[in-house]
């Protein structure tokens, strides 16, 4: 007989925490749920479960700093983004070779979130470093992750970490 799961913590968030990702609650408009949210991000399951119980249905952000990850946020052209990050990524892959399989998420707007292992060396982070429509999220630049929700849809994993 299978035991029913009773934790308020989403399964996706529990999985990321078990991988050592530092997580923090966020609002649907991508803001941290409380002041100092980047500093209190954690992979401690008890803390995450307390937050999930106290604030059901809120969103989650992954903080690369201390998580061992680097994230690429690939935008698609649309109402919220002018640059085509997918075209930029295709051009980079044509010039440097294909990316190996990796964790891959989708945003409500149709964009992509690619997860890489932190290289352990300084990384120039921010928008447009690799080209238009690609944001490098590293150190304290956090990203929304599944199963977070916005008015226009949900974040989801295509290839989960």
GROMACS .gro file of C-alpha atoms in nm:
model
  161
    1UNK     CA    1   0.000   0.000   0.000
    2UNK     CA    2   0.133   0.342  -0.100
    3UNK     CA    3   0.152   0.612   0.166
    4UNK     CA    4  -0.004   0.947   0.077
    5UNK     CA    5   0.232   1.246   0.074
    6UNK     CA    6   0.116   1.512   0.325
    7UNK     CA    7   0.390   1.775   0.297
    8UNK     CA    8   0.285   2.122   0.175
    9UNK     CA    9   0.621   2.145  -0.005
   10UNK     CA   10   0.586   2.089  -0.382
   11UNK     CA   11   0.762   1.773  -0.499
   12UNK     CA   12   0.964   1.973  -0.756
   13UNK     CA   13   1.100   2.203  -0.483
   14UNK     CA   14   1.185   1.911  -0.255
   15UNK     CA   15   1.381   1.753  -0.541
   16UNK     CA   16   1.582   2.072  -0.604
   17UNK     CA   17   1.655   2.109  -0.231
   18UNK     CA   18   1.781   1.751  -0.216
   19UNK     CA   19   2.018   1.842  -0.503
   20UNK     CA   20   2.154   2.124  -0.286
   21UNK     CA   21   1.982   2.413  -0.461
   22UNK     CA   22   1.916   2.717  -0.242
   23UNK     CA   23   1.551   2.816  -0.276
   24UNK     CA   24   1.338   3.102  -0.155
   25UNK     CA   25   0.970   3.189  -0.178
   26UNK     CA   26   0.861   3.455  -0.427
   27UNK     CA   27   0.552   3.634  -0.544
   28UNK     CA   28   0.398   3.574  -0.886
   29UNK     CA   29   0.561   3.898  -1.008
   30UNK     CA   30   0.908   3.748  -0.935
   31UNK     CA   31   0.980   3.945  -0.616
   32UNK     CA   32   1.109   3.778  -0.303
   33UNK     CA   33   0.836   3.709  -0.050
   34UNK     CA   34   1.017   3.896   0.227
   35UNK     CA   35   1.316   4.129   0.278
   36UNK     CA   36   1.654   3.958   0.256
   37UNK     CA   37   1.511   3.668   0.054
   38UNK     CA   38   1.840   3.604  -0.129
   39UNK     CA   39   2.029   3.577   0.200
   40UNK     CA   40   1.786   3.330   0.359
   41UNK     CA   41   1.756   3.103   0.054
   42UNK     CA   42   1.813   2.747   0.170
   43UNK     CA   43   1.802   2.381   0.081
   44UNK     CA   44   1.692   2.289   0.434
   45UNK     CA   45   1.374   2.084   0.390
   46UNK     CA   46   1.230   2.178   0.730
   47UNK     CA   47   1.259   2.551   0.654
   48UNK     CA   48   1.120   2.510   0.302
   49UNK     CA   49   0.831   2.305   0.437
   50UNK     CA   50   0.754   2.572   0.699
   51UNK     CA   51   0.750   2.841   0.430
   52UNK     CA   52   0.526   2.627   0.207
   53UNK     CA   53   0.282   2.567   0.494
   54UNK     CA   54   0.273   2.933   0.596
   55UNK     CA   55   0.232   3.068   0.240
   56UNK     CA   56   0.049   2.807   0.029
   57UNK     CA   57   0.051   2.859  -0.345
   58UNK     CA   58   0.335   3.108  -0.368
   59UNK     CA   59   0.615   3.081  -0.623
   60UNK     CA   60   0.978   2.977  -0.585
   61UNK     CA   61   1.315   3.115  -0.692
   62UNK     CA   62   1.644   2.927  -0.719
   63UNK     CA   63   1.949   3.123  -0.605
   64UNK     CA   64   2.264   3.009  -0.790
   65UNK     CA   65   2.501   3.138  -0.519
   66UNK     CA   66   2.581   2.836  -0.303
   67UNK     CA   67   2.370   2.601  -0.519
   68UNK     CA   68   2.649   2.492  -0.753
   69UNK     CA   69   2.456   2.606  -1.061
   70UNK     CA   70   2.461   2.866  -1.335
   71UNK     CA   71   2.141   2.937  -1.528
   72UNK     CA   72   2.078   3.067  -1.878
   73UNK     CA   73   1.745   3.242  -1.927
   74UNK     CA   74   1.665   3.226  -2.299
   75UNK     CA   75   1.397   3.476  -2.402
   76UNK     CA   76   1.163   3.444  -2.697
   77UNK     CA   77   1.037   3.742  -2.892
   78UNK     CA   78   0.695   3.849  -2.772
   79UNK     CA   79   0.499   4.089  -2.559
   80UNK     CA   80   0.761   4.095  -2.282
   81UNK     CA   81   1.087   4.055  -2.480
   82UNK     CA   82   1.213   4.222  -2.796
   83UNK     CA   83   1.518   3.999  -2.845
   84UNK     CA   84   1.513   3.642  -2.976
   85UNK     CA   85   1.737   3.447  -2.741
   86UNK     CA   86   1.657   3.120  -2.921
   87UNK     CA   87   1.808   3.259  -3.244
   88UNK     CA   88   2.110   3.380  -3.048
   89UNK     CA   89   2.155   3.036  -2.887
   90UNK     CA   90   2.122   2.864  -3.226
   91UNK     CA   91   2.395   3.088  -3.368
   92UNK     CA   92   2.621   3.015  -3.068
   93UNK     CA   93   2.565   2.639  -3.109
   94UNK     CA   94   2.637   2.662  -3.484
   95UNK     CA   95   2.965   2.838  -3.407
   96UNK     CA   96   3.075   2.634  -3.102
   97UNK     CA   97   2.890   2.302  -3.117
   98UNK     CA   98   2.571   2.169  -2.963
   99UNK     CA   99   2.491   2.177  -2.595
  100UNK     CA  100   2.497   1.844  -2.416
  101UNK     CA  101   2.166   1.728  -2.265
  102UNK     CA  102   2.089   1.919  -1.949
  103UNK     CA  103   1.806   2.023  -1.720
  104UNK     CA  104   1.570   2.243  -1.916
  105UNK     CA  105   1.274   2.446  -1.794
  106UNK     CA  106   1.007   2.649  -1.971
  107UNK     CA  107   0.864   2.981  -1.859
  108UNK     CA  108   0.499   3.088  -1.892
  109UNK     CA  109   0.596   3.321  -2.180
  110UNK     CA  110   0.757   3.030  -2.369
  111UNK     CA  111   1.118   3.110  -2.281
  112UNK     CA  112   1.373   2.854  -2.171
  113UNK     CA  113   1.580   2.802  -1.856
  114UNK     CA  114   1.897   2.596  -1.904
  115UNK     CA  115   2.086   2.466  -1.601
  116UNK     CA  116   2.465   2.430  -1.596
  117UNK     CA  117   2.706   2.327  -1.323
  118UNK     CA  118   2.880   2.629  -1.170
  119UNK     CA  119   3.222   2.643  -1.340
  120UNK     CA  120   3.390   2.757  -1.017
  121UNK     CA  121   3.550   3.054  -1.192
  122UNK     CA  122   3.432   3.415  -1.217
  123UNK     CA  123   3.142   3.454  -1.460
  124UNK     CA  124   3.028   3.777  -1.619
  125UNK     CA  125   2.656   3.769  -1.552
  126UNK     CA  126   2.359   3.969  -1.673
  127UNK     CA  127   2.164   4.040  -1.988
  128UNK     CA  128   2.320   4.028  -2.334
  129UNK     CA  129   2.665   3.902  -2.228
  130UNK     CA  130   2.637   3.604  -2.465
  131UNK     CA  131   2.413   3.791  -2.706
  132UNK     CA  132   2.065   3.941  -2.734
  133UNK     CA  133   1.790   3.758  -2.548
  134UNK     CA  134   2.014   3.550  -2.321
  135UNK     CA  135   2.055   3.633  -1.953
  136UNK     CA  136   2.328   3.467  -1.745
  137UNK     CA  137   2.196   3.410  -1.394
  138UNK     CA  138   2.478   3.344  -1.150
  139UNK     CA  139   2.571   3.437  -0.796
  140UNK     CA  140   2.273   3.642  -0.665
  141UNK     CA  141   2.070   3.660  -0.988
  142UNK     CA  142   1.789   3.419  -0.906
  143UNK     CA  143   1.538   3.250  -1.138
  144UNK     CA  144   1.178   3.142  -1.098
  145UNK     CA  145   1.145   2.762  -1.113
  146UNK     CA  146   0.866   2.507  -1.147
  147UNK     CA  147   0.599   2.482  -1.016
  148UNK     CA  148   0.582   2.863  -0.984
  149UNK     CA  149   0.283   3.043  -1.137
  150UNK     CA  150   0.219   3.380  -1.295
  151UNK     CA  151  -0.102   3.525  -1.433
  152UNK     CA  152  -0.002   3.404  -1.780
  153UNK     CA  153   0.082   3.044  -1.684
  154UNK     CA  154   0.318   2.813  -1.499
  155UNK     CA  155   0.687   2.731  -1.500
  156UNK     CA  156   0.758   2.366  -1.581
  157UNK     CA  157   1.051   2.131  -1.630
  158UNK     CA  158   1.098   1.972  -1.973
  159UNK     CA  159   1.404   1.783  -1.847
  160UNK     CA  160   1.406   1.799  -1.465
  161UNK     CA  161   1.730   1.833  -1.273
   0.00000   0.00000   0.00000
